[in-house]
Short mmCIF file of the C-alpha atoms (twelve columns), coordinates in Angstrom:
data_MODEL
# 
_entry.id   MODEL 
# 
loop_
_atom_site.group_PDB 
_atom_site.id 
_atom_site.type_symbol 
_atom_site.label_atom_id 
_atom_site.label_alt_id 
_atom_site.label_comp_id 
_atom_site.label_asym_id 
_atom_site.label_seq_id 
_atom_site.Cartn_x 
_atom_site.Cartn_y 
_atom_site.Cartn_z 
_atom_site.pdbx_PDB_model_num 
ATOM 1   C CA . MET A 1   99.143  -21.376 -85.345  1 
ATOM 2   C CA . ARG A 2   98.347  -21.497 -89.060  1 
ATOM 3   C CA . TYR A 3   97.971  -18.491 -91.331  1 
ATOM 4   C CA . TYR A 4   96.646  -17.625 -94.776  1 
ATOM 5   C CA . ILE A 5   98.186  -15.035 -97.093  1 
ATOM 6   C CA . LEU A 6   96.348  -12.850 -99.608  1 
ATOM 7   C CA . LYS A 7   98.090  -12.978 -102.978 1 
ATOM 8   C CA . ASP A 8   98.177  -10.229 -105.608 1 
ATOM 9   C CA . ASN A 9   95.372  -11.858 -107.592 1 
ATOM 10  C CA . ASN A 10  93.153  -11.636 -104.497 1 
ATOM 11  C CA . THR A 11  93.258  -15.375 -103.793 1 
ATOM 12  C CA . GLU A 12  94.147  -17.078 -100.524 1 
ATOM 13  C CA . GLU A 13  97.135  -19.341 -100.025 1 
ATOM 14  C CA . GLY A 14  97.412  -21.593 -97.004  1 
ATOM 15  C CA . PRO A 15  97.171  -22.733 -94.358  1 
ATOM 16  C CA . ILE A 16  100.850 -22.079 -93.601  1 
ATOM 17  C CA . GLU A 17  102.458 -22.858 -90.256  1 
ATOM 18  C CA . GLN A 18  103.626 -19.787 -88.357  1 
ATOM 19  C CA . GLU A 19  107.289 -20.890 -88.336  1 
ATOM 20  C CA . VAL A 20  107.240 -21.486 -92.098  1 
ATOM 21  C CA . LEU A 21  105.677 -18.100 -92.784  1 
ATOM 22  C CA . VAL A 22  108.294 -16.403 -90.601  1 
ATOM 23  C CA . ARG A 23  111.063 -17.945 -92.721  1 
ATOM 24  C CA . MET A 24  109.276 -16.979 -95.939  1 
ATOM 25  C CA . ILE A 25  109.130 -13.357 -94.785  1 
ATOM 26  C CA . GLN A 26  112.796 -13.380 -93.755  1 
ATOM 27  C CA . MET A 27  113.816 -14.808 -97.137  1 
ATOM 28  C CA . GLY A 28  111.699 -12.300 -99.033  1 
ATOM 29  C CA . GLN A 29  109.325 -14.898 -100.456 1 
ATOM 30  C CA . VAL A 30  106.483 -13.065 -98.724  1 
ATOM 31  C CA . LYS A 31  106.606 -9.281  -98.488  1 
ATOM 32  C CA . ALA A 32  106.278 -7.594  -95.125  1 
ATOM 33  C CA . ASP A 33  103.225 -5.665  -96.292  1 
ATOM 34  C CA . THR A 34  101.453 -8.791  -97.564  1 
ATOM 35  C CA . LYS A 35  98.083  -9.199  -95.896  1 
ATOM 36  C CA . VAL A 36  97.667  -12.294 -93.729  1 
ATOM 37  C CA . ARG A 37  95.089  -13.734 -91.370  1 
ATOM 38  C CA . ASN A 38  95.139  -16.565 -88.863  1 
ATOM 39  C CA . ALA A 39  92.924  -19.617 -89.166  1 
ATOM 40  C CA . PHE A 40  90.489  -18.339 -86.535  1 
ATOM 41  C CA . SER A 41  89.931  -14.825 -87.880  1 
ATOM 42  C CA . PRO A 42  88.419  -13.531 -91.139  1 
ATOM 43  C CA . ASN A 43  90.224  -10.179 -90.868  1 
ATOM 44  C CA . TRP A 44  93.238  -9.449  -93.082  1 
ATOM 45  C CA . ILE A 45  96.168  -7.397  -91.768  1 
ATOM 46  C CA . GLU A 46  99.665  -6.631  -93.031  1 
ATOM 47  C CA . ALA A 47  102.182 -9.183  -91.777  1 
ATOM 48  C CA . LYS A 48  104.550 -6.549  -90.405  1 
ATOM 49  C CA . LYS A 49  101.779 -5.232  -88.149  1 
ATOM 50  C CA . LEU A 50  101.469 -8.567  -86.326  1 
ATOM 51  C CA . SER A 51  103.836 -9.048  -83.421  1 
ATOM 52  C CA . VAL A 52  104.645 -12.633 -84.436  1 
ATOM 53  C CA . PHE A 53  106.003 -11.448 -87.818  1 
ATOM 54  C CA . GLU A 54  107.308 -8.020  -86.842  1 
ATOM 55  C CA . GLU A 55  110.859 -9.210  -86.202  1 
ATOM 56  C CA . ALA A 56  110.971 -11.245 -89.425  1 
ATOM 57  C CA . ALA A 57  109.726 -8.264  -91.426  1 
ATOM 58  C CA . ARG A 58  112.362 -6.019  -89.866  1 
ATOM 59  C CA . ARG A 59  115.136 -8.490  -90.643  1 
ATOM 60  C CA . ALA A 60  113.960 -8.825  -94.241  1 
ATOM 61  C CA . GLU A 61  114.568 -5.103  -94.735  1 
ATOM 62  C CA . LEU A 62  118.106 -5.155  -93.317  1 
ATOM 63  C CA . ASP A 63  121.325 -5.920  -95.137  1 
ATOM 64  C CA . ALA A 64  123.731 -8.661  -94.001  1 
ATOM 65  C CA . ASP A 65  125.892 -6.376  -91.820  1 
ATOM 66  C CA . SER A 66  122.871 -4.935  -90.069  1 
ATOM 67  C CA . ILE A 67  121.520 -8.419  -89.351  1 
ATOM 68  C CA . GLU A 68  124.855 -9.462  -87.820  1 
ATOM 69  C CA . ASP A 69  124.824 -6.405  -85.564  1 
ATOM 70  C CA . LEU A 70  121.239 -7.110  -84.629  1 
ATOM 71  C CA . GLU A 71  122.031 -10.696 -83.609  1 
ATOM 72  C CA . GLU A 72  124.676 -9.425  -81.212  1 
ATOM 73  C CA . GLU A 73  122.084 -7.432  -79.310  1 
ATOM 74  C CA . GLU A 74  120.479 -8.904  -76.252  1 
ATOM 75  C CA . GLU A 75  117.351 -10.802 -77.251  1 
ATOM 76  C CA . GLU A 76  114.081 -10.120 -75.511  1 
ATOM 77  C CA . VAL A 77  112.684 -13.137 -73.664  1 
ATOM 78  C CA . TYR A 78  109.086 -14.129 -74.347  1 
ATOM 79  C CA . ASP A 79  106.870 -16.364 -72.282  1 
ATOM 80  C CA . PRO A 80  106.137 -19.311 -74.662  1 
ATOM 81  C CA . GLN A 81  102.652 -19.896 -73.313  1 
ATOM 82  C CA . GLU A 82  101.828 -16.213 -73.555  1 
ATOM 83  C CA . SER A 83  103.098 -15.885 -77.111  1 
ATOM 84  C CA . LEU A 84  101.355 -19.043 -78.314  1 
ATOM 85  C CA . ASN A 85  98.123  -17.914 -76.734  1 
ATOM 86  C CA . GLN A 86  98.324  -14.601 -78.537  1 
ATOM 87  C CA . VAL A 87  97.449  -14.144 -82.192  1 
ATOM 88  C CA . GLY A 88  98.961  -10.910 -83.390  1 
ATOM 89  C CA . ARG A 89  97.418  -8.428  -80.984  1 
ATOM 90  C CA . THR A 90  94.459  -10.536 -79.933  1 
ATOM 91  C CA . ARG A 91  93.583  -13.181 -77.351  1 
ATOM 92  C CA . PHE A 92  91.160  -16.061 -77.282  1 
ATOM 93  C CA . VAL A 93  87.949  -15.506 -75.342  1 
ATOM 94  C CA . SER A 94  86.544  -18.347 -73.231  1 
ATOM 95  C CA . ALA A 95  83.047  -19.539 -74.061  1 
ATOM 96  C CA . ARG A 96  80.285  -18.372 -71.747  1 
ATOM 97  C CA . PRO A 97  78.510  -20.917 -69.497  1 
ATOM 98  C CA . VAL A 98  75.199  -20.510 -71.324  1 
ATOM 99  C CA . GLN A 99  76.896  -21.197 -74.663  1 
ATOM 100 C CA . ARG A 100 78.508  -24.352 -73.301  1 
ATOM 101 C CA . MET A 101 75.284  -25.585 -71.728  1 
ATOM 102 C CA . MET A 102 73.086  -24.927 -74.756  1 
ATOM 103 C CA . ALA A 103 75.636  -26.509 -77.103  1 
ATOM 104 C CA . TRP A 104 75.736  -29.571 -74.833  1 
ATOM 105 C CA . VAL A 105 71.926  -29.830 -74.824  1 
ATOM 106 C CA . PHE A 106 71.902  -29.466 -78.609  1 
ATOM 107 C CA . ASP A 107 74.460  -32.253 -78.979  1 
ATOM 108 C CA . MET A 108 72.625  -34.504 -76.511  1 
ATOM 109 C CA . ILE A 109 69.508  -34.212 -78.648  1 
ATOM 110 C CA . ILE A 110 71.528  -35.364 -81.656  1 
ATOM 111 C CA . THR A 111 73.405  -38.201 -79.949  1 
ATOM 112 C CA . VAL A 112 71.083  -39.520 -77.245  1 
ATOM 113 C CA . GLY A 113 67.744  -38.205 -78.472  1 
ATOM 114 C CA . PRO A 114 67.235  -40.875 -81.158  1 
ATOM 115 C CA . ALA A 115 67.655  -43.636 -78.561  1 
ATOM 116 C CA . PHE A 116 64.872  -42.185 -76.404  1 
ATOM 117 C CA . VAL A 117 62.613  -41.887 -79.448  1 
ATOM 118 C CA . VAL A 118 63.195  -45.514 -80.462  1 
ATOM 119 C CA . LEU A 119 62.661  -46.804 -76.917  1 
ATOM 120 C CA . ALA A 120 59.458  -44.796 -76.634  1 
ATOM 121 C CA . LEU A 121 58.197  -46.241 -79.916  1 
ATOM 122 C CA . LEU A 122 59.019  -49.779 -78.798  1 
ATOM 123 C CA . SER A 123 57.002  -49.301 -75.633  1 
ATOM 124 C CA . MET A 124 54.042  -48.230 -77.765  1 
ATOM 125 C CA . LEU A 125 54.274  -51.243 -80.070  1 
ATOM 126 C CA . GLU A 126 53.687  -54.003 -77.559  1 
ATOM 127 C CA . GLU A 127 50.869  -55.519 -79.589  1 
ATOM 128 C CA . GLU A 128 52.497  -55.152 -83.013  1 
ATOM 129 C CA . MET A 129 55.875  -56.686 -82.034  1 
ATOM 130 C CA . THR A 130 56.914  -59.715 -80.043  1 
ATOM 131 C CA . LYS A 131 58.629  -59.303 -76.708  1 
ATOM 132 C CA . ASP A 132 61.848  -60.849 -78.021  1 
ATOM 133 C CA . MET A 133 61.958  -58.479 -80.981  1 
ATOM 134 C CA . ARG A 134 61.407  -55.436 -78.787  1 
ATOM 135 C CA . TYR A 135 64.090  -56.638 -76.385  1 
ATOM 136 C CA . PHE A 136 66.529  -57.181 -79.256  1 
ATOM 137 C CA . LEU A 137 65.933  -53.727 -80.724  1 
ATOM 138 C CA . ALA A 138 66.155  -52.030 -77.334  1 
ATOM 139 C CA . THR A 139 69.434  -53.809 -76.569  1 
ATOM 140 C CA . PHE A 140 70.811  -52.875 -79.972  1 
ATOM 141 C CA . VAL A 141 69.931  -49.201 -79.545  1 
ATOM 142 C CA . LEU A 142 71.394  -49.030 -76.043  1 
ATOM 143 C CA . SER A 143 74.585  -50.723 -77.257  1 
ATOM 144 C CA . VAL A 144 75.085  -48.492 -80.282  1 
ATOM 145 C CA . THR A 145 74.296  -45.149 -78.625  1 
ATOM 146 C CA . PRO A 146 77.509  -44.863 -76.511  1 
ATOM 147 C CA . TRP A 147 79.662  -45.585 -79.572  1 
ATOM 148 C CA . TRP A 148 77.710  -43.093 -81.648  1 
ATOM 149 C CA . PHE A 149 78.181  -40.558 -78.849  1 
ATOM 150 C CA . LEU A 150 81.974  -41.040 -78.793  1 
ATOM 151 C CA . LEU A 151 82.238  -41.026 -82.580  1 
ATOM 152 C CA . TYR A 152 80.161  -37.863 -82.878  1 
ATOM 153 C CA . PHE A 153 82.278  -35.860 -80.428  1 
ATOM 154 C CA . THR A 154 85.631  -37.312 -81.489  1 
ATOM 155 C CA . VAL A 155 85.082  -36.590 -85.181  1 
ATOM 156 C CA . GLY A 156 83.451  -33.217 -84.593  1 
ATOM 157 C CA . LEU A 157 86.048  -31.906 -82.145  1 
ATOM 158 C CA . GLY A 158 89.020  -33.662 -83.711  1 
ATOM 159 C CA . PHE A 159 88.457  -32.762 -87.351  1 
ATOM 160 C CA . LYS A 160 86.184  -29.703 -87.292  1 
ATOM 161 C CA . ALA A 161 87.117  -28.220 -83.890  1 
ATOM 162 C CA . GLN A 162 83.434  -28.110 -82.973  1 
ATOM 163 C CA . THR A 163 80.301  -30.202 -82.813  1 
ATOM 164 C CA . VAL A 164 77.046  -29.203 -84.469  1 
ATOM 165 C CA . GLY A 165 75.842  -27.757 -81.178  1 
ATOM 166 C CA . GLN A 166 79.038  -25.760 -80.704  1 
ATOM 167 C CA . TRP A 167 78.837  -24.511 -84.276  1 
ATOM 168 C CA . PHE A 168 75.265  -23.357 -83.700  1 
ATOM 169 C CA . TRP A 169 76.207  -21.470 -80.526  1 
ATOM 170 C CA . GLY A 170 79.439  -20.008 -81.896  1 
ATOM 171 C CA . ILE A 171 82.050  -21.828 -79.820  1 
ATOM 172 C CA . MET A 172 84.874  -24.230 -80.613  1 
ATOM 173 C CA . ILE A 173 87.714  -26.199 -79.042  1 
ATOM 174 C CA . ILE A 174 91.434  -25.500 -79.426  1 
ATOM 175 C CA . ARG A 175 94.584  -26.589 -77.655  1 
ATOM 176 C CA . SER A 176 95.767  -24.315 -74.880  1 
ATOM 177 C CA . ASP A 177 98.565  -23.097 -77.171  1 
ATOM 178 C CA . GLY A 178 96.102  -22.196 -79.930  1 
ATOM 179 C CA . ALA A 179 96.830  -25.203 -82.157  1 
ATOM 180 C CA . PRO A 180 94.106  -27.493 -83.546  1 
ATOM 181 C CA . VAL A 181 92.726  -30.377 -81.490  1 
ATOM 182 C CA . PHE A 182 93.059  -33.717 -83.235  1 
ATOM 183 C CA . ALA A 183 91.170  -36.992 -82.787  1 
ATOM 184 C CA . GLY A 184 93.191  -38.482 -79.916  1 
ATOM 185 C CA . ARG A 185 92.923  -35.424 -77.716  1 
ATOM 186 C CA . ALA A 186 89.276  -34.960 -78.708  1 
ATOM 187 C CA . PHE A 187 88.534  -38.546 -77.660  1 
ATOM 188 C CA . MET A 188 90.160  -38.071 -74.247  1 
ATOM 189 C CA . TYR A 189 88.362  -34.766 -73.746  1 
ATOM 190 C CA . THR A 190 85.025  -36.434 -74.519  1 
ATOM 191 C CA . LEU A 191 85.605  -39.242 -72.012  1 
ATOM 192 C CA . LEU A 192 86.684  -36.840 -69.281  1 
ATOM 193 C CA . ALA A 193 83.790  -34.487 -70.008  1 
ATOM 194 C CA . VAL A 194 81.349  -37.361 -69.464  1 
ATOM 195 C CA . PHE A 195 82.844  -38.567 -66.186  1 
ATOM 196 C CA . LEU A 196 83.860  -35.191 -64.742  1 
ATOM 197 C CA . TRP A 197 80.931  -33.053 -65.862  1 
ATOM 198 C CA . ILE A 198 79.805  -32.433 -62.294  1 
ATOM 199 C CA . SER A 199 83.061  -30.583 -61.552  1 
ATOM 200 C CA . SER A 200 82.811  -28.299 -64.583  1 
ATOM 201 C CA . PRO A 201 80.873  -25.395 -62.989  1 
ATOM 202 C CA . LEU A 202 83.269  -25.194 -60.037  1 
ATOM 203 C CA . PHE A 203 86.440  -25.222 -62.120  1 
ATOM 204 C CA . TYR A 204 84.951  -22.754 -64.586  1 
ATOM 205 C CA . LEU A 205 84.351  -20.290 -61.766  1 
ATOM 206 C CA . ILE A 206 87.704  -20.617 -60.005  1 
ATOM 207 C CA . MET A 207 90.126  -20.989 -62.924  1 
ATOM 208 C CA . PRO A 208 91.617  -17.716 -64.268  1 
ATOM 209 C CA . LYS A 209 90.950  -18.569 -67.924  1 
ATOM 210 C CA . ARG A 210 87.550  -20.168 -67.259  1 
ATOM 211 C CA . ARG A 211 88.664  -23.709 -68.035  1 
ATOM 212 C CA . THR A 212 86.963  -26.849 -66.776  1 
ATOM 213 C CA . LEU A 213 88.782  -29.890 -65.393  1 
ATOM 214 C CA . PRO A 214 88.566  -31.868 -68.690  1 
ATOM 215 C CA . GLU A 215 90.093  -28.873 -70.471  1 
ATOM 216 C CA . LEU A 216 92.930  -28.657 -67.955  1 
ATOM 217 C CA . LEU A 217 93.684  -32.377 -68.114  1 
ATOM 218 C CA . THR A 218 93.720  -32.484 -71.922  1 
ATOM 219 C CA . GLY A 219 95.384  -29.113 -72.528  1 
ATOM 220 C CA . THR A 220 92.402  -27.665 -74.366  1 
ATOM 221 C CA . ARG A 221 90.143  -24.618 -74.220  1 
ATOM 222 C CA . ILE A 222 86.545  -24.020 -75.232  1 
ATOM 223 C CA . ILE A 223 86.456  -20.555 -76.764  1 
ATOM 224 C CA . ARG A 224 84.054  -18.227 -78.478  1 
ATOM 225 C CA . ILE A 225 84.649  -17.801 -82.197  1 
ATOM 226 C CA . THR A 226 85.875  -14.267 -81.755  1 
ATOM 227 C CA . LEU A 227 89.114  -12.526 -80.881  1 
ATOM 228 C CA . ARG A 228 89.515  -9.757  -78.348  1 
ATOM 229 C CA . SER A 229 92.100  -7.020  -78.787  1 
ATOM 230 C CA . VAL A 230 94.880  -6.877  -76.216  1 
# 
């Protein structure tokens, strides 16, 4: 997970990886009461009030002898998946079915809609264009559309974490551990979503975290752009 810090001059610095920020707090480079926020939330909160930085903030306030005594204590064991899926005291919220469906329809209009418009126009221009020309244009459109479809979803999900349709309906894609989804994983998710779409409603209903089969196979989650308190 990446975080931003609010500096004294009221400017943001980041994004900073969670592990790096932990070390900065321990070394005193970032004060425990410095306000931070994660990449998915606009809300600022003091670093020491977030569970992921609480231990680092406590260590930063101890002297060397106290730290040595602390390290001898039995460490509490955390579930990695649980801790990665938790941002401070919040959890990700799965996108609702209607949001997913409407975002998909929106994106289909953008990616496939132009092809239908062009094909409809070609059918209306029988007298103005030769048969060979109409055949060539129709073949070209049908050949380009699948590549445009893959490019649209791969770039949108891989670099922006959401397509235009998902942005409009307030949802986005992340990895199951909360990290960003990059192009390779976005490409695989897109392919699986196309071929396994018919299974999506069933898996959404039966899976505890409301994840579809493409999400499970690629280690991703479609979430609402909001965070729910634990």
